[in-house]
RNA sequence: GCGAGCGUAGUGUAGUGGUUAUCACCGGGCGUUGCCAACGCCUGAACCCGGGUUCGAGUCCCGGCGCUCGCACCA
């Protein structure tokens, strides 16, 4: 209850001070869409930048920026067209909407795989009871797609497309360029921060479920046969709360979790470590951070392992990051759909020699004799041992039998040398919900205290993500203090990456309070002495302590 | 999507059919003070949108949009 009230006060402040605002409000608002306001906008871009910098440290990761408008074929290949469509039906009595496949569970081995008309006819045949009212009459099945539809181009030549539901697909489809860039050497990664779109049926809980959201994803391509030797020692000092596959939470190091086989791949563990580092770096309380492994039936069918970073805040434990070992699913899907090769080459330590000593066809004779079947004959023949004698009745895979004469064949004797092989890389994907992370950074930074018996609000943001670095105040807007303060402000604004805010209205205490509320780490005050000797006071947000320093030493 | 509740200045609110829509914080100006939401004076700003009932609607009715919660959905 108290938690609810705190959430109310926090939301009110975020709106009032311009962190987060409902979008398009003067037109009545739009569900699931938010503005980052004059204060939140800066914070968002800082967190995005921080995220990119953090992963760039890996040294083999590049940043991409792919379109949000995505052709139908791309998302069909990725499985999103199928996966993100729900077939809905409505109870004719109580109008409750249900998923057709859910209603038919138990009446079909895999209703999820059925097409629309198959679901429709099965639904009308089985007539399952409505979970809400028990009636058995259902409307026609309609497709509800969670992706935003759009048309690329105008008129009849327009192609169907979607706004992307994740940034990942653009990185998979750029695989060729990435492989070239990294000179054919794995592992490597591509990442991007950007918008994703999901036409949620019921967006809820403020920033937690949005229709347009900020996401940051890394696709890290690895050789599945490479040794699992990622160095996890830098996190040995930080045991983390892990919930493995439905088990009880335990606190242990990533190294131990790998040794016990809870985390199935050391790169997944390493990314969990980097994720932990990033989240705590931007201000997430490590005590309210845990990793939960997806249970087998919860995981996408192709995924080999998946760990979510969950953060506790005003809405309970919320999944904010997913670290998934996706196997070769994505590249393989795009390969199948396009016929393009999306592979990497692995050289063998020693060339592999294969001795072949058997039979093959003599093309000049066998070709005219078997015509269309010649290819099949060749394959079948090459499978036969050296000891085979001809003529021979050879049974082909299609059931036909052909008579192979001695003149149709010749010995096949050769040595094949292979120096390596092509394989489809596996992908480990950390996917961050930036909005959810920003929400929790704010939630964890928001402190309600008292000052002289009055409620006082302090946003203890990490300086690296605070929306404003410095607030500059003239103690009073006269006697040259205003001009000097404005000069200091200008000087700070000209420094690269520094955000300064000038505030000359209200009492000095009020201005400190306003700065504290949006988490400005340092307040600079220009007073009478400043005008005489060029020094100012610098106040620390969290301690309130002030030191005096020369303006020239500020930056 | 269904059900319930709600929608009034920047924020939080009062207002059960009848003057110029309440109060507080808030914002701005001037002055006093001169380092932690100070004081005085002045001042700014709202009934979500559309329709209906009525002599008269912030208030009642209908529809839309939005918010919160529950169910369902979703990661």
Coordinates of C-alpha atoms (C1' of nucleotides) in Angstrom, one line a residue:
Chain A
X1 CA 0.0 0.0 0.0
X2 CA 2.7 2.4 1.0
X3 CA 4.5 1.2 -2.1
X4 CA 1.5 2.1 -4.2
X5 CA 1.5 5.6 -2.7
X6 CA 5.2 6.0 -3.4
X7 CA 4.6 5.0 -7.0
X8 CA 1.9 7.6 -7.2
X9 CA 4.1 10.4 -5.9
X10 CA 7.0 9.2 -8.2
X11 CA 4.8 9.2 -11.3
X12 CA 3.4 12.6 -10.5
X13 CA 6.9 14.0 -10.1
X14 CA 8.2 12.4 -13.3
X15 CA 5.3 14.1 -15.2
X16 CA 5.7 17.4 -13.4
X17 CA 9.4 17.6 -13.9
X18 CA 9.5 16.3 -17.5
X19 CA 11.0 12.9 -17.2
X20 CA 8.2 10.9 -18.6
X21 CA 4.9 12.1 -20.1
X22 CA 2.0 10.5 -21.8
X23 CA 2.5 11.2 -25.6
X24 CA 0.2 13.3 -27.7
X25 CA -1.8 14.3 -24.6
X26 CA -3.5 17.4 -26.1
X27 CA -5.1 15.1 -28.6
X28 CA -6.4 12.8 -25.9
X29 CA -3.3 10.7 -25.5
X30 CA -2.4 7.4 -27.1
X31 CA -2.2 4.2 -25.1
X32 CA 1.2 2.6 -24.7
X33 CA 3.1 5.6 -26.1
X34 CA 5.2 7.8 -23.9
X35 CA 7.4 10.9 -24.4
X36 CA 10.7 11.3 -22.7
X37 CA 10.4 14.9 -21.7
X38 CA 13.0 17.7 -21.4
X39 CA 14.7 15.9 -18.6
X40 CA 14.1 12.3 -19.5
X41 CA 15.2 12.7 -23.1
X42 CA 18.7 13.5 -22.1
X43 CA 18.7 10.6 -19.6
X44 CA 17.6 8.1 -22.2
X45 CA 20.4 9.1 -24.7
X46 CA 22.9 8.9 -21.9
X47 CA 21.9 5.4 -21.0
X48 CA 21.9 4.4 -24.6
X49 CA 25.4 5.7 -25.0
X50 CA 26.5 4.1 -21.8
X51 CA 25.2 0.8 -23.1
X52 CA 27.0 1.0 -26.4
X53 CA 30.3 2.0 -24.7
X54 CA 29.9 -0.8 -22.3
X55 CA 29.7 -3.5 -24.9
X56 CA 32.3 -1.9 -27.2
X57 CA 34.8 -2.9 -24.6
X58 CA 34.6 -6.4 -25.8
X59 CA 36.7 -5.2 -28.7
X60 CA 35.1 -7.3 -31.4
X61 CA 31.7 -5.6 -31.5
X62 CA 30.4 -3.0 -34.0
X63 CA 27.4 -0.8 -34.0
X64 CA 24.8 -1.0 -36.7
X65 CA 21.7 1.0 -37.4
X66 CA 19.0 -0.8 -39.4
X67 CA 15.7 0.4 -40.6
X68 CA 12.6 0.0 -38.5
X69 CA 10.4 -0.5 -41.6
X70 CA 11.0 -4.1 -42.5
X71 CA 9.7 -6.1 -45.5
X72 CA 7.3 -8.9 -44.9
X73 CA 9.7 -11.6 -46.2
X74 CA 12.3 -10.8 -43.5
X75 CA 9.9 -11.3 -40.7
X76 CA 8.3 -14.3 -42.3
X77 CA 11.7 -15.9 -42.5
X78 CA 12.5 -15.1 -38.9
X79 CA 9.3 -16.7 -37.7
X80 CA 7.7 -13.5 -36.5
X81 CA 4.8 -13.5 -38.9
X82 CA 3.8 -16.9 -37.5
X83 CA 4.9 -16.3 -34.0
X84 CA 3.4 -12.9 -33.5
X85 CA 0.0 -13.7 -34.9
X86 CA -2.7 -14.9 -32.6
X87 CA -5.9 -16.3 -34.0
X88 CA -8.7 -14.8 -31.9
X89 CA -12.3 -15.8 -31.6
X90 CA -15.1 -14.2 -29.5
X91 CA -17.7 -15.9 -27.4
X92 CA -21.0 -15.0 -29.0
X93 CA -22.7 -14.9 -25.6
X94 CA -20.4 -13.0 -23.4
X95 CA -18.1 -11.5 -26.0
X96 CA -15.0 -12.7 -24.2
X97 CA -12.1 -12.9 -26.6
X98 CA -10.0 -16.0 -26.5
X99 CA -7.2 -17.4 -28.5
X100 CA -8.5 -20.1 -30.8
X101 CA -5.5 -22.4 -30.3
X102 CA -5.7 -22.1 -26.5
X103 CA -9.4 -23.2 -26.6
X104 CA -8.5 -26.3 -28.7
X105 CA -5.7 -27.5 -26.5
X106 CA -6.3 -31.2 -25.7
X107 CA -8.4 -31.6 -28.9
X108 CA -5.4 -31.5 -31.2
X109 CA -1.7 -32.4 -30.6
X110 CA -0.4 -29.0 -31.6
X111 CA -3.2 -26.4 -32.2
X112 CA -0.6 -23.7 -32.3
X113 CA 0.6 -25.0 -35.7
X114 CA -2.9 -24.9 -37.3
X115 CA -3.8 -22.5 -40.0
X116 CA -6.6 -20.1 -39.7
X117 CA -9.3 -22.2 -41.6
X118 CA -8.2 -25.4 -39.9
X119 CA -8.6 -23.7 -36.5
X120 CA -12.0 -22.3 -37.7
X121 CA -13.4 -25.7 -38.7
X122 CA -12.0 -27.5 -35.7
X123 CA -13.4 -24.8 -33.4
X124 CA -16.9 -25.2 -34.9
X125 CA -16.6 -29.0 -34.7
X126 CA -15.4 -29.3 -31.1
X127 CA -17.3 -26.3 -29.7
X128 CA -15.2 -25.8 -26.6
X129 CA -16.7 -24.1 -23.6
X130 CA -16.0 -20.4 -23.1
X131 CA -13.7 -20.1 -20.1
X132 CA -15.7 -17.0 -19.0
X133 CA -19.3 -18.1 -19.3
X134 CA -19.3 -21.7 -20.5
X135 CA -21.3 -21.1 -23.7
X136 CA -20.1 -23.0 -26.8
X137 CA -20.8 -20.6 -29.6
X138 CA -17.9 -18.9 -31.2
X139 CA -17.4 -16.1 -33.8
X140 CA -15.3 -16.5 -36.9
X141 CA -11.6 -16.7 -36.3
X142 CA -9.7 -13.5 -36.9
X143 CA -6.0 -13.0 -37.1
X144 CA -4.6 -10.6 -34.6
X145 CA -1.0 -9.6 -35.4
X146 CA 1.1 -8.0 -32.8
X147 CA 3.2 -6.3 -35.4
X148 CA 2.3 -2.9 -36.8
X149 CA 1.4 -3.3 -40.5
X150 CA 2.5 -0.9 -43.1
X151 CA 2.9 -0.6 -46.8
X152 CA 6.3 0.1 -48.3
X153 CA 5.7 2.2 -51.5
X154 CA 2.5 3.4 -52.9
X155 CA -0.3 2.0 -55.0
X156 CA -0.4 -1.5 -56.4
X157 CA 3.4 -1.8 -56.4
X158 CA 3.5 -1.3 -52.6
X159 CA 5.0 -4.2 -50.7
X160 CA 3.6 -5.3 -47.3
X161 CA 5.9 -4.7 -44.4
X162 CA 5.9 -4.3 -40.7
X163 CA 7.5 -2.0 -38.1
X164 CA 10.2 -4.2 -36.6
X165 CA 9.2 -6.0 -33.4
X166 CA 13.0 -6.2 -32.4
X167 CA 16.2 -4.8 -33.8
X168 CA 17.8 -8.2 -34.2
X169 CA 16.7 -9.2 -37.7
X170 CA 18.6 -6.3 -39.4
X171 CA 21.8 -7.6 -37.8
X172 CA 21.2 -11.2 -39.0
X173 CA 20.5 -10.0 -42.5
X174 CA 23.7 -7.9 -42.4
X175 CA 25.7 -11.0 -41.5
X176 CA 27.7 -11.0 -44.8
X177 CA 28.9 -7.5 -44.3
X178 CA 29.8 -8.3 -40.7
X179 CA 31.8 -11.4 -41.6
X180 CA 33.7 -9.4 -44.2
X181 CA 34.4 -6.6 -41.7
X182 CA 35.8 -9.0 -39.2
X183 CA 37.8 -10.8 -41.9
X184 CA 36.1 -14.1 -41.4
X185 CA 37.1 -14.5 -37.8
X186 CA 34.6 -15.4 -35.2
X187 CA 33.6 -14.6 -32.6
X188 CA 32.2 -11.1 -33.3
X189 CA 29.1 -9.1 -32.6
X190 CA 26.9 -6.5 -33.9
X191 CA 24.7 -4.3 -31.7
X192 CA 22.2 -1.5 -32.0
X193 CA 20.0 0.7 -29.9
X194 CA 16.7 1.7 -31.5
X195 CA 13.0 1.5 -31.5
X196 CA 10.9 -1.6 -31.6
X197 CA 7.1 -1.9 -32.1
X198 CA 4.5 -4.3 -30.8
X199 CA 0.9 -3.6 -31.1
X200 CA 0.1 -4.9 -27.7
X201 CA -3.5 -5.8 -27.0
X202 CA -3.4 -4.2 -23.6
X203 CA -0.3 -2.0 -22.8
X204 CA 0.0 -1.7 -19.0
X205 CA 2.0 -0.5 -16.1
X206 CA 3.4 2.7 -17.4
X207 CA 6.8 2.1 -19.0
X208 CA 6.7 -1.7 -18.5
X209 CA 4.7 -2.6 -21.6
X210 CA 4.7 -0.1 -24.4
X211 CA 3.7 -0.2 -28.1
X212 CA 6.8 1.6 -29.2
X213 CA 9.8 0.9 -27.1
X214 CA 13.6 1.5 -26.9
X215 CA 15.7 -1.6 -27.1
X216 CA 19.3 -2.4 -27.2
X217 CA 20.4 -5.7 -28.6
X218 CA 23.7 -7.5 -29.3
X219 CA 24.0 -10.4 -31.7
X220 CA 27.2 -12.2 -30.9
X221 CA 28.2 -14.9 -33.4
X222 CA 30.2 -17.8 -32.2
X223 CA 31.6 -21.1 -33.4
X224 CA 29.6 -23.8 -31.6
X225 CA 32.7 -26.0 -31.4
X226 CA 35.0 -23.4 -29.9
X227 CA 36.1 -24.2 -26.4
X228 CA 34.1 -22.8 -23.5
X229 CA 36.9 -20.8 -22.0
X230 CA 35.5 -17.4 -21.3
X231 CA 37.2 -15.8 -18.4
X232 CA 34.7 -15.2 -15.6
X233 CA 37.1 -14.4 -12.8
X234 CA 36.3 -10.7 -12.8
X235 CA 32.9 -11.5 -11.3
X236 CA 34.1 -14.0 -8.7
X237 CA 33.9 -11.2 -6.1
X238 CA 30.2 -10.7 -6.9
X239 CA 28.0 -13.7 -6.3
X240 CA 24.7 -13.2 -8.0
X241 CA 21.2 -14.4 -7.3
X242 CA 20.4 -17.1 -9.8
X243 CA 17.1 -19.0 -10.3
X244 CA 18.0 -22.0 -12.3
X245 CA 15.2 -23.7 -14.3
X246 CA 12.4 -23.5 -11.7
X247 CA 14.7 -24.1 -8.7
X248 CA 15.0 -22.0 -5.6
X249 CA 17.1 -18.8 -5.8
X250 CA 20.7 -19.3 -4.9
X251 CA 23.5 -16.8 -4.6
X252 CA 26.6 -18.0 -6.4
X253 CA 29.3 -16.8 -8.7
X254 CA 29.1 -17.2 -12.4
X255 CA 32.1 -19.4 -12.4
X256 CA 30.5 -21.8 -10.0
X257 CA 27.2 -21.8 -12.0
X258 CA 29.1 -22.8 -15.1
X259 CA 31.0 -25.5 -13.2
X260 CA 27.7 -27.0 -11.9
X261 CA 26.3 -26.9 -15.4
X262 CA 23.5 -24.4 -14.5
X263 CA 24.6 -22.0 -17.1
X264 CA 25.2 -24.0 -20.2
X265 CA 27.6 -21.8 -22.1
X266 CA 30.5 -19.7 -20.7
X267 CA 29.7 -16.9 -23.1
X268 CA 26.2 -16.7 -21.8
X269 CA 27.7 -16.5 -18.3
X270 CA 30.1 -13.8 -19.4
X271 CA 27.3 -11.7 -20.9
X272 CA 25.4 -12.1 -17.6
X273 CA 28.4 -10.7 -15.9
X274 CA 28.7 -7.8 -18.3
X275 CA 24.9 -7.2 -17.9
X276 CA 25.3 -7.1 -14.2
X277 CA 28.1 -4.6 -14.5
X278 CA 26.1 -2.4 -16.9
X279 CA 23.0 -2.4 -14.8
X280 CA 24.8 -1.6 -11.5
X281 CA 26.9 1.0 -13.3
X282 CA 23.8 3.0 -14.4
X283 CA 22.4 2.8 -10.9
X284 CA 20.4 -0.4 -10.5
X285 CA 20.6 -1.7 -6.9
X286 CA 22.5 -5.0 -7.0
X287 CA 20.3 -6.3 -4.1
X288 CA 17.3 -6.0 -6.3
X289 CA 18.7 -7.7 -9.3
X290 CA 18.6 -11.4 -10.1
X291 CA 18.9 -13.8 -13.1
X292 CA 16.2 -16.3 -13.8
X293 CA 16.6 -19.1 -16.3
X294 CA 13.8 -19.9 -18.6
X295 CA 12.2 -23.2 -18.0
X296 CA 12.3 -25.6 -20.9
X297 CA 8.7 -25.1 -21.9
X298 CA 9.0 -21.3 -21.6
X299 CA 11.9 -21.0 -24.0
X300 CA 11.4 -20.5 -27.7
X301 CA 11.7 -23.9 -29.4
X302 CA 15.0 -23.2 -31.0
X303 CA 16.7 -21.6 -27.9
X304 CA 19.4 -23.6 -26.1
X305 CA 19.4 -21.5 -23.0
X306 CA 18.0 -18.3 -21.8
X307 CA 18.5 -16.2 -18.7
X308 CA 16.5 -13.0 -17.9
X309 CA 17.9 -10.3 -15.7
X310 CA 15.0 -9.3 -13.5
X311 CA 14.9 -6.1 -11.5
X312 CA 12.7 -5.5 -8.5
X313 CA 10.8 -2.2 -8.4
X314 CA 7.4 -0.8 -7.9
X315 CA 5.8 -3.4 -10.1
X316 CA 7.5 -6.3 -8.5
X317 CA 10.2 -8.4 -10.3
X318 CA 10.3 -7.3 -14.0
X319 CA 12.2 -8.9 -16.8
X320 CA 14.5 -6.2 -18.2
X321 CA 17.1 -8.1 -20.1
X322 CA 17.0 -11.5 -21.9
X323 CA 20.3 -13.3 -22.6
X324 CA 19.5 -16.1 -25.0
X325 CA 21.6 -18.7 -26.6
X326 CA 19.7 -19.0 -29.9
X327 CA 21.7 -21.7 -31.5
X328 CA 21.9 -21.4 -35.3
X329 CA 18.2 -20.7 -35.7
X330 CA 18.3 -17.2 -37.0
X331 CA 20.9 -17.5 -39.7
X332 CA 19.6 -20.9 -40.8
X333 CA 16.1 -19.4 -41.2
X334 CA 17.4 -16.6 -43.4
X335 CA 19.5 -19.1 -45.3
X336 CA 16.5 -21.3 -46.0
X337 CA 14.4 -18.4 -47.1
X338 CA 16.9 -16.7 -49.4
X339 CA 19.2 -19.4 -50.6
X340 CA 22.1 -17.2 -49.5
X341 CA 25.0 -18.8 -47.5
X342 CA 25.2 -17.3 -44.1
X343 CA 28.1 -19.3 -42.7
X344 CA 31.6 -19.2 -41.4
X345 CA 34.6 -21.4 -42.2
X346 CA 36.5 -23.4 -39.7
X347 CA 39.9 -24.6 -40.7
X348 CA 40.9 -28.1 -39.5
X349 CA 44.1 -28.4 -37.5
X350 CA 45.2 -31.0 -40.0
X351 CA 43.7 -31.4 -43.5
X352 CA 41.3 -34.3 -43.5
X353 CA 42.0 -36.9 -46.3
X354 CA 39.2 -39.1 -47.4
X355 CA 40.1 -42.1 -49.5
X356 CA 37.5 -43.2 -52.0
X357 CA 37.9 -46.5 -53.7
X358 CA 34.6 -47.7 -55.4
X359 CA 32.6 -47.2 -58.5
X360 CA 31.0 -44.3 -60.3
X361 CA 29.2 -44.0 -63.7
X362 CA 30.9 -43.6 -67.0
X363 CA 29.0 -40.6 -68.1
X364 CA 29.4 -41.1 -71.8
X365 CA 27.6 -44.5 -71.7
X366 CA 25.4 -44.2 -68.6
X367 CA 24.0 -40.9 -69.5
X368 CA 22.2 -41.9 -72.7
X369 CA 21.3 -45.3 -71.1
X370 CA 19.6 -43.9 -67.9
X371 CA 18.7 -40.4 -69.1
X372 CA 16.8 -38.7 -66.3
X373 CA 17.7 -41.4 -63.8
X374 CA 21.4 -41.0 -64.4
X375 CA 22.0 -38.8 -61.4
X376 CA 20.2 -41.2 -59.1
X377 CA 22.2 -44.1 -60.5
X378 CA 25.4 -42.2 -59.9
X379 CA 24.6 -41.6 -56.2
X380 CA 23.5 -45.2 -55.6
X381 CA 26.5 -46.6 -57.4
X382 CA 29.0 -44.5 -55.4
X383 CA 27.6 -46.0 -52.3
X384 CA 28.5 -49.5 -53.3
X385 CA 31.7 -51.3 -52.2
X386 CA 34.6 -52.0 -54.4
X387 CA 33.8 -55.7 -54.5
X388 CA 30.5 -55.2 -56.4
X389 CA 30.4 -57.0 -59.7
X390 CA 28.4 -56.0 -62.8
X391 CA 25.9 -56.5 -64.4
X392 CA 23.8 -55.7 -61.5
X393 CA 20.1 -55.0 -60.7
X394 CA 20.3 -51.7 -58.9
X395 CA 17.4 -50.5 -56.8
X396 CA 17.0 -46.7 -56.8
X397 CA 15.7 -44.6 -54.0
X398 CA 12.5 -44.0 -56.0
X399 CA 11.7 -47.7 -56.0
X400 CA 12.7 -48.3 -59.7
X401 CA 15.2 -51.0 -60.5
X402 CA 17.7 -50.5 -63.4
X403 CA 20.1 -53.0 -64.9
X404 CA 23.6 -51.6 -64.7
X405 CA 26.0 -53.1 -67.2
X406 CA 29.8 -53.2 -66.8
X407 CA 30.1 -50.6 -69.6
X408 CA 28.1 -48.1 -67.6
X409 CA 30.6 -47.9 -64.8
X410 CA 34.2 -47.1 -64.1
X411 CA 36.4 -47.3 -61.0
X412 CA 36.3 -44.3 -58.7
X413 CA 39.5 -43.9 -57.0
X414 CA 40.6 -40.6 -55.4
X415 CA 41.7 -38.9 -52.3
X416 CA 39.7 -35.8 -51.2
X417 CA 41.5 -33.3 -49.1
X418 CA 39.5 -31.0 -46.9
X419 CA 41.3 -28.2 -45.0
X420 CA 38.2 -27.0 -43.3
X421 CA 34.4 -26.8 -43.2
X422 CA 31.6 -24.3 -43.4
X423 CA 29.2 -24.1 -40.5
X424 CA 26.3 -21.9 -39.4
X425 CA 27.5 -19.8 -36.4
X426 CA 25.5 -19.9 -33.2
X427 CA 24.2 -16.7 -31.8
X428 CA 24.2 -15.4 -28.2
X429 CA 21.8 -12.5 -27.9
X430 CA 21.6 -10.1 -24.9
X431 CA 18.5 -8.0 -25.5
X432 CA 17.8 -5.0 -23.2
X433 CA 14.5 -3.3 -22.7
X434 CA 15.8 0.3 -22.3
X435 CA 12.6 1.8 -21.1
X436 CA 12.2 -0.8 -18.4
X437 CA 15.8 -0.2 -17.3
X438 CA 15.3 3.6 -17.2
X439 CA 12.2 3.1 -15.2
X440 CA 14.1 1.0 -12.6
X441 CA 17.1 3.3 -12.6
X442 CA 14.6 6.1 -11.7
X443 CA 12.8 3.9 -9.2
X444 CA 16.0 2.9 -7.4
X445 CA 17.3 6.5 -7.4
X446 CA 14.2 8.1 -6.1
X447 CA 14.6 8.8 -2.4
X448 CA 12.0 10.4 -0.2
X449 CA 13.4 12.0 2.8
X450 CA 12.6 14.9 5.2
X451 CA 14.2 18.2 5.5
X452 CA 13.1 20.3 8.5
X453 CA 10.1 18.1 8.9
X454 CA 9.0 18.6 5.3
X455 CA 9.0 15.8 2.7
X456 CA 12.0 16.2 0.5
X457 CA 12.7 14.4 -2.8
X458 CA 16.2 13.4 -3.9
X459 CA 17.0 11.6 -7.1
X460 CA 20.3 9.9 -6.5
X461 CA 21.2 9.2 -10.1
X462 CA 24.6 8.1 -11.1
X463 CA 26.4 11.1 -12.5
X464 CA 27.0 9.3 -15.7
X465 CA 23.2 9.0 -16.4
X466 CA 22.0 12.1 -14.7
X467 CA 20.0 14.3 -17.2
X468 CA 21.9 17.5 -16.1
X469 CA 25.5 17.6 -14.9
X470 CA 25.6 21.1 -13.3
X471 CA 23.0 23.6 -12.2
X472 CA 24.4 27.1 -12.0
X473 CA 22.8 29.7 -9.6
X474 CA 23.5 33.3 -9.0
X475 CA 23.0 33.7 -5.3
X476 CA 21.0 36.7 -6.3
X477 CA 20.3 38.1 -9.7
X478 CA 22.0 41.4 -9.3
X479 CA 25.4 43.1 -8.6
X480 CA 27.0 41.2 -11.4
X481 CA 26.3 37.8 -9.9
X482 CA 23.7 37.1 -12.7
X483 CA 26.1 37.9 -15.5
X484 CA 28.9 35.9 -14.0
X485 CA 26.6 32.9 -13.4
X486 CA 25.4 33.1 -17.0
X487 CA 29.1 33.1 -18.1
X488 CA 29.9 30.1 -16.0
X489 CA 26.8 28.3 -17.4
X490 CA 27.9 29.1 -21.0
X491 CA 31.4 27.9 -20.3
X492 CA 30.1 24.6 -19.0
X493 CA 27.7 24.2 -21.9
X494 CA 30.6 24.6 -24.4
X495 CA 32.5 21.7 -22.8
X496 CA 31.9 18.5 -24.8
X497 CA 29.2 16.3 -23.4
X498 CA 28.4 18.5 -20.5
X499 CA 24.9 19.6 -19.7
X500 CA 24.4 22.7 -17.6
X501 CA 21.2 24.4 -16.4
X502 CA 20.9 28.0 -15.3
X503 CA 18.3 28.8 -12.7
X504 CA 17.9 32.3 -11.2
X505 CA 14.4 32.3 -9.8
X506 CA 13.2 31.6 -6.3
X507 CA 15.2 31.4 -3.2
X508 CA 18.6 29.5 -3.3
X509 CA 17.1 26.7 -1.1
X510 CA 14.3 26.3 -3.6
X511 CA 16.7 26.0 -6.4
X512 CA 18.8 23.4 -4.7
X513 CA 15.6 21.5 -4.1
X514 CA 14.6 21.7 -7.7
X515 CA 18.0 20.4 -8.8
X516 CA 17.9 17.6 -6.2
X517 CA 14.6 16.5 -7.6
X518 CA 15.9 15.8 -11.0
X519 CA 19.2 14.4 -9.7
X520 CA 21.7 17.1 -10.7
X521 CA 24.9 15.9 -9.0
X522 CA 26.6 19.3 -8.5
X523 CA 25.1 22.8 -8.0
X524 CA 27.4 25.8 -8.6
X525 CA 26.5 29.0 -6.8
X526 CA 27.9 32.4 -7.8
X527 CA 27.9 34.7 -4.7
X528 CA 29.3 38.1 -3.7
X529 CA 32.8 36.7 -3.3
X530 CA 32.7 35.2 -6.8
X531 CA 32.5 38.6 -8.4
X532 CA 35.6 39.7 -6.4
X533 CA 37.9 36.7 -6.7
X534 CA 36.5 34.4 -9.5
X535 CA 35.6 31.5 -7.2
X536 CA 32.3 29.7 -6.8
X537 CA 30.8 27.2 -4.4
X538 CA 30.1 23.7 -5.6
X539 CA 27.5 21.7 -3.7
X540 CA 27.3 17.9 -3.7
X541 CA 23.8 16.6 -4.2
X542 CA 24.0 13.7 -1.8
X543 CA 25.8 15.2 1.1
X544 CA 24.9 18.9 0.7
X545 CA 28.5 19.7 1.4
X546 CA 30.0 22.7 -0.4
X547 CA 33.5 23.5 -1.5
X548 CA 34.8 26.6 -2.9
X549 CA 36.9 26.5 -6.1
X550 CA 38.1 28.8 -8.9
X551 CA 35.9 29.0 -12.0
X552 CA 38.9 28.2 -14.1
X553 CA 39.2 24.8 -12.3
X554 CA 35.6 23.8 -12.9
X555 CA 36.1 21.6 -15.9
Chain B
rG1 C1' -10.5 -7.7 -25.6
rC2 C1' -14.1 -8.1 -21.1
rG3 C1' -15.5 -6.1 -16.2
rA4 C1' -15.2 -2.3 -12.3
rG5 C1' -13.6 2.6 -10.9
rC6 C1' -11.8 7.3 -12.5
rG7 C1' -10.9 11.8 -16.0
rU8 C1' -11.4 19.6 -13.0
rA9 C1' -4.9 24.8 -13.9
rG10 C1' 2.0 22.4 -14.4
rU11 C1' 0.8 18.8 -9.9
rG12 C1' -2.6 17.1 -6.2
rU13 C1' -7.6 18.3 -5.2
rA14 C1' -13.0 20.5 -3.6
rG15 C1' -17.3 20.8 -6.0
rU16 C1' -25.0 15.7 -6.0
rG17 C1' -28.4 20.6 -11.7
rG18 C1' -28.3 27.2 -10.6
rU19 C1' -23.7 33.9 -9.6
rU20 C1' -17.4 35.2 -11.6
rA21 C1' -15.5 26.9 -10.4
rU22 C1' -12.5 25.6 -4.2
rC23 C1' -8.0 25.0 -1.8
rA24 C1' -2.9 23.9 -1.7
rC25 C1' 1.5 23.4 -3.7
rC26 C1' 3.4 25.2 -8.6
rG27 C1' 5.0 28.9 -12.3
rG28 C1' 6.1 34.3 -13.4
rG29 C1' 7.1 39.7 -11.8
rC30 C1' 8.6 43.3 -8.1
rG31 C1' 10.5 44.1 -3.2
rU32 C1' 12.9 42.4 1.6
rU33 C1' 16.4 38.6 2.9
rG34 C1' 21.2 36.7 1.3
rC35 C1' 23.5 29.4 0.8
rC36 C1' 19.3 24.8 1.4
rA37 C1' 11.4 24.4 -0.8
rA38 C1' 11.8 32.0 3.7
rC39 C1' 8.4 36.4 3.7
rG40 C1' 5.1 40.4 1.5
rC41 C1' 2.5 42.4 -2.7
rC42 C1' 0.9 41.5 -7.7
rU43 C1' 0.0 37.8 -11.3
rG44 C1' -0.6 33.1 -14.5
rA45 C1' -3.3 28.7 -15.3
rA46 C1' -8.4 23.9 -15.6
rC47 C1' -13.9 21.1 -16.0
rC48 C1' -10.6 15.0 -21.8
rC49 C1' -13.5 15.0 -26.7
rG50 C1' -18.4 14.6 -29.2
rG51 C1' -23.6 14.1 -28.8
rG52 C1' -28.1 14.1 -25.7
rU53 C1' -31.6 15.5 -21.5
rU54 C1' -32.7 20.5 -19.3
rC55 C1' -34.6 27.3 -19.0
rG56 C1' -29.7 25.9 -17.2
rA57 C1' -24.6 20.4 -17.2
rG58 C1' -18.0 20.1 -14.2
rU59 C1' -22.4 17.5 -12.0
rC60 C1' -27.4 13.3 -15.2
rC61 C1' -27.6 9.9 -19.9
rC62 C1' -25.1 7.9 -24.5
rG63 C1' -20.6 7.2 -27.5
rG64 C1' -15.3 7.9 -28.1
rC65 C1' -10.4 8.6 -26.2
rG66 C1' -7.2 8.1 -22.0
rC67 C1' -5.7 6.4 -16.9
rU68 C1' -5.8 2.7 -12.7
rC69 C1' -7.1 -2.2 -11.1
rG70 C1' -8.9 -7.4 -11.9
rC71 C1' -9.5 -11.3 -15.6
rA72 C1' -7.5 -12.6 -20.3
rC73 C1' -3.3 -11.6 -23.4
rC74 C1' 1.9 -10.7 -23.7
rA75 C1' 8.1 -11.1 -22.5

